[in-house]
Short mmCIF file of C-alpha atoms in Angstrom, two decimals:
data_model
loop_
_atom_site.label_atom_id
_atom_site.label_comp_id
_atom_site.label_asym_id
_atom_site.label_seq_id
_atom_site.Cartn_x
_atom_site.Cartn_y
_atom_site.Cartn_z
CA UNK A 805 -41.17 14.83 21.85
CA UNK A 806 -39.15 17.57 20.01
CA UNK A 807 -37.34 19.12 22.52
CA UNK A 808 -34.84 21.75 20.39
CA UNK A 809 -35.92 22.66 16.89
CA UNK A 810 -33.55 24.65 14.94
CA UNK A 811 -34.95 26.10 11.75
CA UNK A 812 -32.80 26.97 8.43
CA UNK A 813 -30.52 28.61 11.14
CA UNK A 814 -27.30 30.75 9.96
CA UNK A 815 -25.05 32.43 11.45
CA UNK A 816 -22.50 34.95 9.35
CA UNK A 817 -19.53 36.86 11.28
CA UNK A 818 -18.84 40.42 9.74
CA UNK A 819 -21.47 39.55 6.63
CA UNK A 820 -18.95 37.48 5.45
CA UNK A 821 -17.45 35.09 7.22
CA UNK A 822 -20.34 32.18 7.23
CA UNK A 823 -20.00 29.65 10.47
CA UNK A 824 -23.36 28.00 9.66
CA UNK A 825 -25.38 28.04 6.75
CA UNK A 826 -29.15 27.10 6.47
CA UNK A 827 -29.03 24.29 9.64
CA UNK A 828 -32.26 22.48 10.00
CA UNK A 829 -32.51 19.81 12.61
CA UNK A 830 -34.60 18.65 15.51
CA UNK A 831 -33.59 16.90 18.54
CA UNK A 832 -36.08 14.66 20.64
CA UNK A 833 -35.74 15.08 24.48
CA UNK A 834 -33.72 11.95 26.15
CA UNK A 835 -30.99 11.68 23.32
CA UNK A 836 -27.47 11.85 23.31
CA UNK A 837 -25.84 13.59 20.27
CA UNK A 838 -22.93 13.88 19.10
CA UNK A 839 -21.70 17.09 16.34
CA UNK A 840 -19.19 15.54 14.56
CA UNK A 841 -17.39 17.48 11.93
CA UNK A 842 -13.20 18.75 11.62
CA UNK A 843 -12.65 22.19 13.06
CA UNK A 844 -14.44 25.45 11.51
CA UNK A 845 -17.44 23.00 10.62
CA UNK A 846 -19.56 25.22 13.20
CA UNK A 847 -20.00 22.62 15.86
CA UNK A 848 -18.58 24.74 18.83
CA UNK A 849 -21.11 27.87 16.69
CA UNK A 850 -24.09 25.81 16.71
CA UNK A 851 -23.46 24.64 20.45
CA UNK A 852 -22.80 28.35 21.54
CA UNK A 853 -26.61 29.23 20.38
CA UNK A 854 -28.37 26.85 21.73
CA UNK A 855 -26.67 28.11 24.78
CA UNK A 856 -28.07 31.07 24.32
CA UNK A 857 -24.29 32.82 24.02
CA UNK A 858 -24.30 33.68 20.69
CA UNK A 859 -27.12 34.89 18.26
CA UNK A 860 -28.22 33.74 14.83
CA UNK A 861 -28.18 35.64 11.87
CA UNK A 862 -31.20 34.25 10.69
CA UNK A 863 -33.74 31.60 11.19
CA UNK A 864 -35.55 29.86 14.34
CA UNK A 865 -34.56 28.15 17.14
CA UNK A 866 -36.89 26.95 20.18
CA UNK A 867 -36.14 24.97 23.02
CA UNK A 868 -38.57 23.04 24.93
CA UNK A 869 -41.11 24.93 22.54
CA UNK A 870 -40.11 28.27 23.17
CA UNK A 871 -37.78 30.39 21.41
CA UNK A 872 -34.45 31.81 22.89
CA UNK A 873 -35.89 35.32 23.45
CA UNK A 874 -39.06 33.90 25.18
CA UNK A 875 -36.71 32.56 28.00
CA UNK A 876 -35.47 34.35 31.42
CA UNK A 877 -32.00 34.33 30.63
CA UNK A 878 -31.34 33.30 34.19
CA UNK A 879 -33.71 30.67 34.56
CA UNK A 880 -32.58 29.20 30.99
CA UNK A 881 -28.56 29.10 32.31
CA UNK A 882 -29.81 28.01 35.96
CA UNK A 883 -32.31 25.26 35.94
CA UNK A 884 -31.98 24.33 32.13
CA UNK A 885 -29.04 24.47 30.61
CA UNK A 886 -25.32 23.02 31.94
CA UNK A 887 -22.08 23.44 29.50
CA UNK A 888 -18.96 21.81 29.81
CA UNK A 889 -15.80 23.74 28.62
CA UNK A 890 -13.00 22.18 26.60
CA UNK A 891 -10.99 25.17 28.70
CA UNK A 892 -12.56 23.86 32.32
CA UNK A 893 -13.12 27.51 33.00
CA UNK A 894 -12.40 26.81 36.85
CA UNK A 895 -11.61 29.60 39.09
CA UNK A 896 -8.08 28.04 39.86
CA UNK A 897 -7.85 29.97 43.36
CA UNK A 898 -10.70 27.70 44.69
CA UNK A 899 -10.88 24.26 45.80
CA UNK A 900 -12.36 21.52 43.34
CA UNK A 901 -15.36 21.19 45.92
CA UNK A 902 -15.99 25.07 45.78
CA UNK A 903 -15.85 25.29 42.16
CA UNK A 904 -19.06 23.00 42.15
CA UNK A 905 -20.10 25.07 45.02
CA UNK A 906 -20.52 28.15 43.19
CA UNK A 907 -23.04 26.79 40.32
CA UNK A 908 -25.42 25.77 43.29
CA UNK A 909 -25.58 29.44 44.95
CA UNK A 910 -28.35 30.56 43.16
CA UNK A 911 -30.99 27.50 43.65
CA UNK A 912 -29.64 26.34 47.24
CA UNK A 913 -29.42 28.65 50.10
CA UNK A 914 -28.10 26.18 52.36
CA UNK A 915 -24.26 26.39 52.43
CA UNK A 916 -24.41 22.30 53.90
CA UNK A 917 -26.86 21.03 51.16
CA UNK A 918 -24.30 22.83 48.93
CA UNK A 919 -21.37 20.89 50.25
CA UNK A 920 -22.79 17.82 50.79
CA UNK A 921 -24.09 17.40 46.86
CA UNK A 922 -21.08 18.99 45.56
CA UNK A 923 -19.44 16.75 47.82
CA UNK A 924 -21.07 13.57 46.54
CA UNK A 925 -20.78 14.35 42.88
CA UNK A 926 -16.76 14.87 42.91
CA UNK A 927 -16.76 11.37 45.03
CA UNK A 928 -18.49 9.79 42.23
CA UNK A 929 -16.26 10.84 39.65
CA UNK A 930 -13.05 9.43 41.78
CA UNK A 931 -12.16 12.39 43.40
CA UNK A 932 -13.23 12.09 46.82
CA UNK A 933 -9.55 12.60 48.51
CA UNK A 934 -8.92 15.56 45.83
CA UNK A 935 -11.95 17.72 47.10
CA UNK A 936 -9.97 20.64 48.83
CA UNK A 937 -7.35 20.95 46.42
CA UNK A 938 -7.50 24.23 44.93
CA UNK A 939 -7.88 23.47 41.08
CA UNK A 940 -4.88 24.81 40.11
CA UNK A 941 -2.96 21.94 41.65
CA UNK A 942 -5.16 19.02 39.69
CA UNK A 943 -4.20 17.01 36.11
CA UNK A 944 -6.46 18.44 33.41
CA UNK A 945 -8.30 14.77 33.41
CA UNK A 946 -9.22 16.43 37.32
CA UNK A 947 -10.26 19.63 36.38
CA UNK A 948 -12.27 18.03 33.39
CA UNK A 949 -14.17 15.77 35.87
CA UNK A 950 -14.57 19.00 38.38
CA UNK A 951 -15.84 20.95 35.72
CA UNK A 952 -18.33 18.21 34.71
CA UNK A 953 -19.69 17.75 38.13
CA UNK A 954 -20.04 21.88 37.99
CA UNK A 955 -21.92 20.73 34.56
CA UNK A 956 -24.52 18.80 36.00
CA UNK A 957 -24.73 19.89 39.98
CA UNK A 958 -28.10 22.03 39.54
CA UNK A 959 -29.81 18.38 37.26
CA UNK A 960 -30.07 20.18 33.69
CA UNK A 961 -32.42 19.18 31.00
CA UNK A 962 -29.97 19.73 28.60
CA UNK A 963 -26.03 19.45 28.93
CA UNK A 964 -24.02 20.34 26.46
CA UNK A 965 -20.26 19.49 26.00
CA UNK A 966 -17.87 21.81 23.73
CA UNK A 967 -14.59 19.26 22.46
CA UNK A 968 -14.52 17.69 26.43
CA UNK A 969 -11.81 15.15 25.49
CA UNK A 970 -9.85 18.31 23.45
CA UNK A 971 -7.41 19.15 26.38
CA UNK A 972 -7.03 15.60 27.57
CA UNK A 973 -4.47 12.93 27.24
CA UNK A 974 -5.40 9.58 26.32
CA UNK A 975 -5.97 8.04 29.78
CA UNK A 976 -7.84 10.78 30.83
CA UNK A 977 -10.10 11.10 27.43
CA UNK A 978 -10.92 7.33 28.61
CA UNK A 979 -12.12 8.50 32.06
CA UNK A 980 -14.01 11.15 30.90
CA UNK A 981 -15.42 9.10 28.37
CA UNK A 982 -16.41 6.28 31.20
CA UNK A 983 -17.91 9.60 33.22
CA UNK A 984 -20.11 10.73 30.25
CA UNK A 985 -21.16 7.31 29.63
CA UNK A 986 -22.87 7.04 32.85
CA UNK A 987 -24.07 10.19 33.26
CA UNK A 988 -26.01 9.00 29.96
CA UNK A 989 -27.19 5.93 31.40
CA UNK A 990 -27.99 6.88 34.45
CA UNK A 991 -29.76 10.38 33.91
CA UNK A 992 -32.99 11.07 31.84
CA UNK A 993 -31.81 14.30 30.12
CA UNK A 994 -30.38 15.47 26.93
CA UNK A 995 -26.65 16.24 25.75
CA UNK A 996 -25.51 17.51 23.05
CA UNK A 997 -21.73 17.07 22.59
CA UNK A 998 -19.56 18.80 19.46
CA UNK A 999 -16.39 16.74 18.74
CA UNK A 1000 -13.72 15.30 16.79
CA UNK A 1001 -13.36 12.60 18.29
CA UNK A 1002 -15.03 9.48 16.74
CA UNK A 1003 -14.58 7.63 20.38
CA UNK A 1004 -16.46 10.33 22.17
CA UNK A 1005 -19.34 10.47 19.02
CA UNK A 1006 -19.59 6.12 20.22
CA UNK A 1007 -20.69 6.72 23.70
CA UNK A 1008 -24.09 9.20 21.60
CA UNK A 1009 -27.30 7.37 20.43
CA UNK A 1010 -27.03 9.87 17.18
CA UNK A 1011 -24.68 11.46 15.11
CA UNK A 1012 -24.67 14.74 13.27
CA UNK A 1013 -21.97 15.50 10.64
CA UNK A 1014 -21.30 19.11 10.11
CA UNK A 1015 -19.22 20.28 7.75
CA UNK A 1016 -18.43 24.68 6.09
CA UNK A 1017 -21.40 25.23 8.38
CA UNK A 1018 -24.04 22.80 6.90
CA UNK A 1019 -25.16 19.46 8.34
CA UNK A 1020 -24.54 16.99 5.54
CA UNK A 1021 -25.38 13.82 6.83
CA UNK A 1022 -26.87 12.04 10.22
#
């Protein structure tokens, strides 16, 4: 089942500069892709509109058979959509446990369901005895994981991933990597993941190579 169908899609900064340029492609619900292209190919371009941040110049693009404009914005960020930040974009004040916190707010009213699945979700990614640690204080393999559990707290359909090993030393690109890998086995949903990093496009069932803002091979 086609879940996100992007149709001769481009996007042009200023008429002139040109981040993407005529991108056709479907993606089938369940699979795990990886944009793989150098930087200023357009992955991080064509990941910022199917999240619904940016706009396109021209062409279509539908999600779950509907087009951007069709969805509550809301609903589409909330219950659909989860991104994970090569910057973490944590609120550094707050403890790794209230980070995830926050992303449940608007779907669970109950401030002990919130803890307890926030909870559970930094204990599986290793950081049980780091949960009231404001973020500031954590590696940037930590804040990575935090920010993933954020990712994925409220169950997505779709997650999608902007460079998540860009910021990372080796060791903690390989934990991240293990993470991602088992969210994929484990979880029925889609991801979408823009990188330069061959090791990171391994862990995807399908690879898309983008490069001046065209998709040349997959």
């Amino acid at each position: 089942m086609t879940f996100i169908q992007l149709e001769n899609i481009s996007c042009v900064y200023n008429g002139v500069i040109s981040a993407l340029a005529d991108v056709s492609l479907s993606i089938s619900e369940g699979e795990t892709v990886a944009l793989l292209g150098p930087s200023g190919s357009g992955k991080s371009t064509l990941l910022n509109l199917i999240a619904g941040y940016e706009t396109a110049t021209s062409g279509v693009l539908k999600i779950a058979g509907k087009s951007i404009a069709e969805w509550n914005k809301d609903t589409f960020r909330r219950e659909l959509i989860g991104f994970l930040f090569q910057q973490f974009h944590l609120l550094d004040h707050l403890s790794a446990v209230r980070n995830v916190e926050l992303a449940l707010f608007p779907t669970c009213k109950d401030a002990n369901q919130r803890h307890l699945k926030s909870s559970r979700l930094l204990k599986e990614v290793g950081l049980l005895n780091r949960l009231n640690v404001q973020t500031k204080y954590l590696s940037g393999g930590e804040r990575q994981r935090v920010a993933f559990c954020r990712s994925i707290v409220n169950k997505p359909r779709l997650l999608l991933a902007d460079e998540p090993t860009g910021n990372l030393d080796s060791a903690s690109s390989e934990t991240l990597l293990k993470t991602l890998s088992e969210y994929i086995s484990s979880h029925q949903g889609t991801m979408i993941v823009a990188t330069h990093d061959t090791e990171v496009a391994k862990i995807c069932s399908r690879v898309i190579y983008l490069e001046d803002g065209k998709a040349v091979s997959q």
